[in-house]
MMTF fields as JSON, N, C-alpha, C and O atoms, coordinates in Angstrom:
{
  "mmtfVersion": "1.0.0",
  "mmtfProducer": "UNKNOWN",
  "numBonds": 315,
  "numAtoms": 316,
  "numGroups": 79,
  "numChains": 1,
  "numModels": 1,
  "chainsPerModel": [1],
  "groupsPerChain": [79],
  "chainIdList": ["A"],
  "bondAtomList": [4, 2, 8, 6, 12, 10, 16, 14, 20, 18, 24, 22, 28, 26, 32, 30, 36, 34, 40, 38, 44, 42, 48, 46, 52, 50, 56, 54, 60, 58, 64, 62, 68, 66, 72, 70, 76, 74, 80, 78, 84, 82, 88, 86, 92, 90, 96, 94, 100, 98, 104, 102, 108, 106, 112, 110, 116, 114, 120, 118, 124, 122, 128, 126, 132, 130, 136, 134, 140, 138, 144, 142, 148, 146, 152, 150, 156, 154, 160, 158, 164, 162, 168, 166, 172, 170, 176, 174, 180, 178, 184, 182, 188, 186, 192, 190, 196, 194, 200, 198, 204, 202, 208, 206, 212, 210, 216, 214, 220, 218, 224, 222, 228, 226, 232, 230, 236, 234, 240, 238, 244, 242, 248, 246, 252, 250, 256, 254, 260, 258, 264, 262, 268, 266, 272, 270, 276, 274, 280, 278, 284, 282, 288, 286, 292, 290, 296, 294, 300, 298, 304, 302, 308, 306, 312, 310],
  "bondOrderList": [1, 1, 1, 1, 1, 1, 1, 1, 1, 1, 1, 1, 1, 1, 1, 1, 1, 1, 1, 1, 1, 1, 1, 1, 1, 1, 1, 1, 1, 1, 1, 1, 1, 1, 1, 1, 1, 1, 1, 1, 1, 1, 1, 1, 1, 1, 1, 1, 1, 1, 1, 1, 1, 1, 1, 1, 1, 1, 1, 1, 1, 1, 1, 1, 1, 1, 1, 1, 1, 1, 1, 1, 1, 1, 1, 1, 1, 1],
  "groupList": [{"groupName": "MET", "atomNameList": ["N", "CA", "C", "O"], "elementList": ["N", "C", "C", "O"], "formalChargeList": [0, 0, 0, 0], "bondAtomList": [1, 0, 2, 1, 3, 2], "bondOrderList": [1, 1, 2], "singleLetterCode": "M", "chemCompType": "L-PEPTIDE LINKING"}, {"groupName": "SER", "atomNameList": ["N", "CA", "C", "O"], "elementList": ["N", "C", "C", "O"], "formalChargeList": [0, 0, 0, 0], "bondAtomList": [1, 0, 2, 1, 3, 2], "bondOrderList": [1, 1, 2], "singleLetterCode": "S", "chemCompType": "L-PEPTIDE LINKING"}, {"groupName": "LEU", "atomNameList": ["N", "CA", "C", "O"], "elementList": ["N", "C", "C", "O"], "formalChargeList": [0, 0, 0, 0], "bondAtomList": [1, 0, 2, 1, 3, 2], "bondOrderList": [1, 1, 2], "singleLetterCode": "L", "chemCompType": "L-PEPTIDE LINKING"}, {"groupName": "LYS", "atomNameList": ["N", "CA", "C", "O"], "elementList": ["N", "C", "C", "O"], "formalChargeList": [0, 0, 0, 0], "bondAtomList": [1, 0, 2, 1, 3, 2], "bondOrderList": [1, 1, 2], "singleLetterCode": "K", "chemCompType": "L-PEPTIDE LINKING"}, {"groupName": "ILE", "atomNameList": ["N", "CA", "C", "O"], "elementList": ["N", "C", "C", "O"], "formalChargeList": [0, 0, 0, 0], "bondAtomList": [1, 0, 2, 1, 3, 2], "bondOrderList": [1, 1, 2], "singleLetterCode": "I", "chemCompType": "L-PEPTIDE LINKING"}, {"groupName": "THR", "atomNameList": ["N", "CA", "C", "O"], "elementList": ["N", "C", "C", "O"], "formalChargeList": [0, 0, 0, 0], "bondAtomList": [1, 0, 2, 1, 3, 2], "bondOrderList": [1, 1, 2], "singleLetterCode": "T", "chemCompType": "L-PEPTIDE LINKING"}, {"groupName": "GLU", "atomNameList": ["N", "CA", "C", "O"], "elementList": ["N", "C", "C", "O"], "formalChargeList": [0, 0, 0, 0], "bondAtomList": [1, 0, 2, 1, 3, 2], "bondOrderList": [1, 1, 2], "singleLetterCode": "E", "chemCompType": "L-PEPTIDE LINKING"}, {"groupName": "ASP", "atomNameList": ["N", "CA", "C", "O"], "elementList": ["N", "C", "C", "O"], "formalChargeList": [0, 0, 0, 0], "bondAtomList": [1, 0, 2, 1, 3, 2], "bondOrderList": [1, 1, 2], "singleLetterCode": "D", "chemCompType": "L-PEPTIDE LINKING"}, {"groupName": "CYS", "atomNameList": ["N", "CA", "C", "O"], "elementList": ["N", "C", "C", "O"], "formalChargeList": [0, 0, 0, 0], "bondAtomList": [1, 0, 2, 1, 3, 2], "bondOrderList": [1, 1, 2], "singleLetterCode": "C", "chemCompType": "L-PEPTIDE LINKING"}, {"groupName": "ALA", "atomNameList": ["N", "CA", "C", "O"], "elementList": ["N", "C", "C", "O"], "formalChargeList": [0, 0, 0, 0], "bondAtomList": [1, 0, 2, 1, 3, 2], "bondOrderList": [1, 1, 2], "singleLetterCode": "A", "chemCompType": "L-PEPTIDE LINKING"}, {"groupName": "VAL", "atomNameList": ["N", "CA", "C", "O"], "elementList": ["N", "C", "C", "O"], "formalChargeList": [0, 0, 0, 0], "bondAtomList": [1, 0, 2, 1, 3, 2], "bondOrderList": [1, 1, 2], "singleLetterCode": "V", "chemCompType": "L-PEPTIDE LINKING"}, {"groupName": "PRO", "atomNameList": ["N", "CA", "C", "O"], "elementList": ["N", "C", "C", "O"], "formalChargeList": [0, 0, 0, 0], "bondAtomList": [1, 0, 2, 1, 3, 2], "bondOrderList": [1, 1, 2], "singleLetterCode": "P", "chemCompType": "L-PEPTIDE LINKING"}, {"groupName": "ASN", "atomNameList": ["N", "CA", "C", "O"], "elementList": ["N", "C", "C", "O"], "formalChargeList": [0, 0, 0, 0], "bondAtomList": [1, 0, 2, 1, 3, 2], "bondOrderList": [1, 1, 2], "singleLetterCode": "N", "chemCompType": "L-PEPTIDE LINKING"}, {"groupName": "GLY", "atomNameList": ["N", "CA", "C", "O"], "elementList": ["N", "C", "C", "O"], "formalChargeList": [0, 0, 0, 0], "bondAtomList": [1, 0, 2, 1, 3, 2], "bondOrderList": [1, 1, 2], "singleLetterCode": "G", "chemCompType": "PEPTIDE LINKING"}, {"groupName": "TYR", "atomNameList": ["N", "CA", "C", "O"], "elementList": ["N", "C", "C", "O"], "formalChargeList": [0, 0, 0, 0], "bondAtomList": [1, 0, 2, 1, 3, 2], "bondOrderList": [1, 1, 2], "singleLetterCode": "Y", "chemCompType": "L-PEPTIDE LINKING"}, {"groupName": "ARG", "atomNameList": ["N", "CA", "C", "O"], "elementList": ["N", "C", "C", "O"], "formalChargeList": [0, 0, 0, 0], "bondAtomList": [1, 0, 2, 1, 3, 2], "bondOrderList": [1, 1, 2], "singleLetterCode": "R", "chemCompType": "L-PEPTIDE LINKING"}, {"groupName": "GLN", "atomNameList": ["N", "CA", "C", "O"], "elementList": ["N", "C", "C", "O"], "formalChargeList": [0, 0, 0, 0], "bondAtomList": [1, 0, 2, 1, 3, 2], "bondOrderList": [1, 1, 2], "singleLetterCode": "Q", "chemCompType": "L-PEPTIDE LINKING"}, {"groupName": "HIS", "atomNameList": ["N", "CA", "C", "O"], "elementList": ["N", "C", "C", "O"], "formalChargeList": [0, 0, 0, 0], "bondAtomList": [1, 0, 2, 1, 3, 2], "bondOrderList": [1, 1, 2], "singleLetterCode": "H", "chemCompType": "L-PEPTIDE LINKING"}],
  "groupTypeList": [0, 1, 2, 3, 4, 5, 6, 7, 8, 5, 1, 8, 7, 9, 8, 10, 1, 10, 8, 11, 12, 6, 9, 4, 1, 9, 13, 6, 10, 4, 14, 7, 4, 7, 6, 7, 15, 8, 5, 6, 8, 10, 13, 9, 6, 7, 1, 11, 16, 8, 16, 2, 10, 8, 11, 9, 7, 8, 4, 4, 4, 13, 5, 6, 6, 5, 16, 13, 16, 2, 16, 9, 3, 14, 6, 9, 2, 17, 13],
  "groupIdList": [1, 2, 3, 4, 5, 6, 7, 8, 9, 10, 11, 12, 13, 14, 15, 16, 17, 18, 19, 20, 21, 22, 23, 24, 25, 26, 27, 28, 29, 30, 31, 32, 33, 34, 35, 36, 37, 38, 39, 40, 41, 42, 43, 44, 45, 46, 47, 48, 49, 50, 51, 52, 53, 54, 55, 56, 57, 58, 59, 60, 61, 62, 63, 64, 65, 66, 67, 68, 69, 70, 71, 72, 73, 74, 75, 76, 77, 78, 79],
  "secStructList": [7, 3, 3, 3, 3, 7, 6, 6, 7, 7, 7, 7, 7, 6, 6, 4, 4, 4, 7, 6, 6, 7, 7, 3, 3, 3, 7, 1, 1, 1, 3, 3, 3, 7, 6, 6, 6, 7, 7, 6, 6, 6, 6, 6, 7, 1, 1, 7, 2, 2, 2, 2, 2, 7, 6, 6, 7, 7, 3, 3, 3, 3, 3, 7, 7, 7, 2, 2, 2, 2, 2, 2, 2, 2, 2, 2, 2, 2, 7],
  "xCoordList": [-5.809, -4.448, -4.482, -4.407, -4.591, -4.534, -3.128, -2.153, -3.049, -1.783, -1.053, -1.626, 0.221, 1.0, 1.919, 2.203, 2.373, 3.252, 4.655, 4.842, 5.636, 7.017, 7.705, 7.144, 8.912, 9.711, 10.068, 10.546, 9.846, 10.133, 9.092, 9.23, 8.055, 6.984, 7.564, 8.39, 7.116, 7.569, 6.555, 6.736, 5.488, 4.415, 3.815, 3.543, 3.614, 3.101, 1.598, 1.081, 0.884, -0.546, -1.425, -2.647, -0.861, -1.648, -2.605, -3.687, -2.239, -3.028, -4.259, -5.247, -4.206, -5.262, -6.621, -7.594, -6.703, -7.998, -8.609, -9.812, -7.819, -8.355, -8.826, -9.399, -8.599, -8.987, -10.482, -10.933, -11.258, -12.699, -13.091, -14.244, -12.139, -12.417, -11.812, -11.9, -11.201, -10.527, -9.565, -9.515, -8.802, -7.883, -6.485, -5.663, -6.201, -4.852, -4.81, -5.65, -3.818, -3.661, -2.184, -1.335, -1.896, -0.513, -0.038, -0.711, 1.133, 1.76, 2.785, 2.801, 3.625, 4.647, 5.654, 6.061, 6.063, 7.061, 6.494, 6.671, 5.818, 5.231, 3.736, 3.241, 3.033, 1.616, 1.425, 2.281, 0.278, -0.06, -1.369, -2.241, -1.5, -2.754, -3.316, -2.644, -4.552, -5.255, -5.708, -6.602, -5.109, -5.425, -6.849, -7.377, -7.484, -8.882, -9.824, -10.971, -9.362, -10.177, -9.765, -10.539, -8.567, -8.08, -8.693, -8.587, -9.334, -9.918, -9.267, -9.773, -8.155, -7.491, -8.476, -8.363, -9.434, -10.479, -11.487, -12.323, -11.422, -12.442, -13.781, -13.907, -14.771, -16.087, -16.292, -17.426, -15.196, -15.303, -14.656, -15.204, -13.515, -12.74, -12.167, -12.211, -11.634, -11.043, -9.636, -9.179, -8.954, -7.596, -7.339, -8.046, -6.334, -6.032, -5.662, -4.652, -6.482, -6.288, -5.039, -4.389, -4.703, -3.517, -2.25, -1.344, -2.191, -1.03, -0.928, 0.171, -2.067, -2.062, -1.531, -0.888, -1.788, -1.383, -0.068, 0.449, 0.478, 1.704, 2.928, 3.314, 3.535, 4.704, 5.966, 6.912, 5.981, 7.161, 7.051, 7.986, 5.929, 5.695, 6.022, 6.691, 5.539, 5.894, 4.737, 4.827, 3.653, 2.511, 2.523, 2.401, 2.676, 2.861, 1.841, 1.122, 1.793, 0.915, 1.423, 2.61, 0.483, 0.809, 0.323, 1.072, -0.939, -1.548, -2.318, -3.12, -2.079, -2.781, -4.225, -4.487, -5.168, -6.576, -7.205, -6.737, -8.269, -8.957, -9.868, -10.162, -10.308, -11.261, -12.528, -13.097, -12.969, -14.167, -13.995, -14.911, -12.848, -12.576, -12.559, -13.102, -11.934, -11.866, -13.26, -13.594, -14.075, -15.438, -16.267, -17.02, -16.138, -16.876, -16.468, -17.306, -15.186, -14.701, -15.288, -15.714, -15.309, -15.879, -17.357, -17.804, -18.115, -19.535, -19.781, -20.747, -18.913, -19.053, -18.794, -19.408, -17.885, -17.564, -18.639, -18.893, -19.262, -20.168, -21.634, -22.482, -21.916, -23.31, -23.83, -24.989],
  "yCoordList": [-58.636, -59.075, -60.401, -61.465, -60.345, -61.61, -62.173, -61.435, -63.457, -64.143, -64.405, -64.292, -64.757, -65.166, -66.304, -66.501, -67.04, -68.184, -67.81, -67.302, -68.066, -67.714, -68.818, -69.891, -68.533, -69.478, -70.742, -71.709, -70.753, -71.935, -73.041, -74.123, -72.776, -73.744, -75.03, -74.993, -76.161, -77.471, -78.105, -79.243, -77.377, -77.868, -79.17, -80.087, -79.236, -80.462, -80.626, -81.731, -79.556, -79.605, -79.578, -79.654, -79.473, -79.524, -78.34, -78.487, -77.207, -75.992, -75.921, -75.276, -76.568, -76.424, -76.856, -76.112, -78.018, -78.563, -77.873, -77.996, -77.156, -76.504, -75.071, -74.449, -74.551, -73.17, -73.106, -73.711, -72.378, -72.296, -71.456, -71.48, -70.723, -69.821, -70.284, -69.585, -71.459, -71.982, -70.95, -70.738, -70.316, -69.26, -69.773, -69.019, -71.037, -71.564, -72.529, -73.421, -72.334, -73.211, -73.396, -72.629, -74.417, -74.7, -73.644, -73.337, -73.103, -72.177, -72.924, -74.155, -72.213, -72.868, -73.624, -74.727, -73.052, -73.688, -73.993, -75.093, -73.019, -73.171, -72.851, -72.424, -73.058, -72.725, -71.218, -70.506, -70.744, -69.322, -69.113, -69.982, -67.947, -67.556, -66.366, -65.348, -66.505, -65.43, -64.419, -64.711, -63.249, -62.276, -61.756, -61.231, -61.885, -61.482, -62.476, -62.135, -63.694, -64.723, -64.998, -65.575, -64.593, -64.877, -63.914, -62.695, -64.487, -63.689, -64.037, -63.656, -64.754, -65.252, -66.059, -66.124, -66.668, -67.505, -66.716, -67.313, -65.364, -64.555, -64.918, -64.978, -65.156, -65.552, -67.052, -67.528, -67.805, -69.272, -69.931, -70.888, -69.436, -70.052, -68.96, -67.777, -69.368, -68.413, -67.967, -66.905, -68.765, -68.433, -69.041, -69.962, -68.538, -69.057, -70.547, -70.934, -71.349, -72.794, -73.226, -74.199, -72.527, -72.891, -72.759, -73.587, -71.712, -71.536, -72.664, -73.101, -73.13, -74.197, -75.516, -76.269, -75.808, -77.099, -77.061, -78.116, -75.906, -75.777, -76.291, -75.708, -77.374, -77.908, -77.056, -77.177, -76.207, -75.383, -73.983, -73.19, -73.676, -72.333, -71.235, -70.253, -71.422, -70.478, -69.582, -68.909, -69.563, -68.714, -67.523, -67.66, -66.338, -65.116, -64.058, -64.232, -62.968, -61.855, -61.215, -60.929, -61.001, -60.352, -58.919, -58.0, -58.731, -57.41, -57.135, -57.961, -55.979, -55.587, -55.229, -54.396, -55.873, -55.558, -55.582, -56.293, -54.8, -54.772, -55.992, -56.661, -56.271, -57.358, -57.118, -58.054, -55.868, -55.52, -55.799, -56.308, -55.476, -55.747, -57.248, -57.713, -57.997, -59.448, -60.069, -60.963, -59.599, -60.113, -59.788, -60.636, -58.581, -58.184, -59.043, -59.425, -59.336, -60.18, -61.587, -62.18, -62.116, -63.443, -63.467, -64.397, -62.459, -62.396, -62.271, -62.829, -61.544, -61.428, -62.781, -63.097, -63.559, -64.869, -65.921, -66.801, -65.816, -66.867, -66.453, -67.234, -65.22, -64.764, -64.576, -64.195],
  "zCoordList": [-58.031, -58.262, -59.013, -58.398, -60.302, -61.018, -60.876, -60.734, -60.918, -60.691, -61.992, -63.076, -61.874, -63.043, -62.628, -61.447, -63.619, -63.388, -63.847, -64.952, -62.992, -63.313, -64.111, -64.334, -64.527, -65.311, -64.535, -65.128, -63.226, -62.41, -62.592, -62.02, -63.381, -63.626, -64.218, -65.13, -63.681, -64.161, -65.103, -65.538, -65.42, -66.299, -65.791, -66.564, -64.478, -63.856, -64.055, -63.891, -64.404, -64.695, -63.441, -63.568, -62.254, -61.018, -60.892, -60.324, -61.394, -61.22, -62.116, -61.765, -63.251, -64.254, -63.72, -63.844, -63.142, -62.737, -61.518, -61.292, -60.733, -59.539, -59.787, -58.893, -60.963, -61.273, -61.586, -62.559, -60.769, -60.995, -62.209, -62.641, -62.75, -63.868, -65.186, -66.195, -65.176, -66.374, -66.958, -68.169, -66.068, -66.475, -66.8, -67.321, -66.504, -66.675, -67.854, -67.977, -68.717, -69.875, -70.187, -69.732, -70.964, -71.354, -72.346, -73.33, -72.059, -72.983, -73.815, -73.816, -74.509, -75.337, -74.49, -74.854, -73.369, -72.513, -71.128, -70.604, -70.547, -69.216, -69.294, -70.337, -68.199, -68.154, -68.037, -67.511, -68.542, -68.522, -67.785, -67.785, -67.154, -66.526, -67.293, -67.459, -67.759, -68.464, -67.418, -66.624, -67.409, -66.363, -66.466, -65.486, -67.623, -67.76, -67.086, -66.8, -66.828, -66.187, -64.735, -63.972, -64.356, -63.003, -61.989, -62.124, -60.973, -59.894, -58.561, -57.506, -58.603, -57.389, -56.546, -55.322, -57.224, -56.624, -55.794, -55.116, -55.837, -55.179, -55.81, -57.033, -54.968, -55.435, -55.423, -55.469, -55.362, -55.399, -54.178, -53.631, -53.753, -52.663, -51.764, -52.103, -50.623, -49.678, -50.077, -49.653, -50.882, -51.302, -52.673, -53.083, -53.388, -54.721, -54.681, -54.093, -55.304, -55.272, -56.034, -55.652, -57.09, -57.869, -57.027, -57.125, -56.198, -55.329, -54.311, -53.968, -53.831, -52.824, -53.367, -52.634, -54.638, -55.195, -55.958, -56.325, -56.204, -57.004, -56.24, -55.227, -56.717, -56.016, -56.198, -55.42, -57.21, -57.49, -56.88, -56.987, -56.248, -55.697, -56.701, -56.379, -57.919, -58.982, -59.41, -60.437, -58.639, -58.975, -58.034, -56.817, -58.64, -57.868, -58.295, -59.279, -57.542, -57.897, -59.183, -59.338, -60.097, -61.362, -61.35, -61.017, -61.716, -61.778, -60.496, -60.06, -59.892, -58.669, -58.999, -59.867, -58.291, -58.421, -57.033, -56.145, -56.851, -55.563, -55.441, -56.432, -54.221, -53.994, -54.805, -55.367, -54.865, -55.638, -57.118, -57.763, -57.657, -59.071, -59.341, -60.343, -58.444, -58.612, -58.519, -59.297, -57.57, -57.426, -58.665, -59.145, -59.181, -60.384, -61.583, -62.398, -61.676, -62.766, -62.636, -63.627, -61.413, -61.175, -61.564, -62.237, -61.15, -61.469, -62.969, -63.489, -63.662, -65.122, -65.813, -66.832, -65.244, -65.819, -65.536, -66.358, -64.364, -63.917, -63.809, -63.376, -64.206, -64.204, -62.887, -62.73]
}
């Protein structure tokens, strides 16, 4: 389940530095999450770090993926 950022994003930048996969970047108006890089922190943390630090609570589930898919994606990114 890669995550996505909703229009409620305040572009505060809090989520960028906590992402272990460098999946979050500034978009034209709000921040974006690259679903090919987002593993919901599977492989790195117990829970999505971006959701924990987001003051606007605007990071939600985007694409449904299994734990196995997320782990495989993490391993492909980090060797």
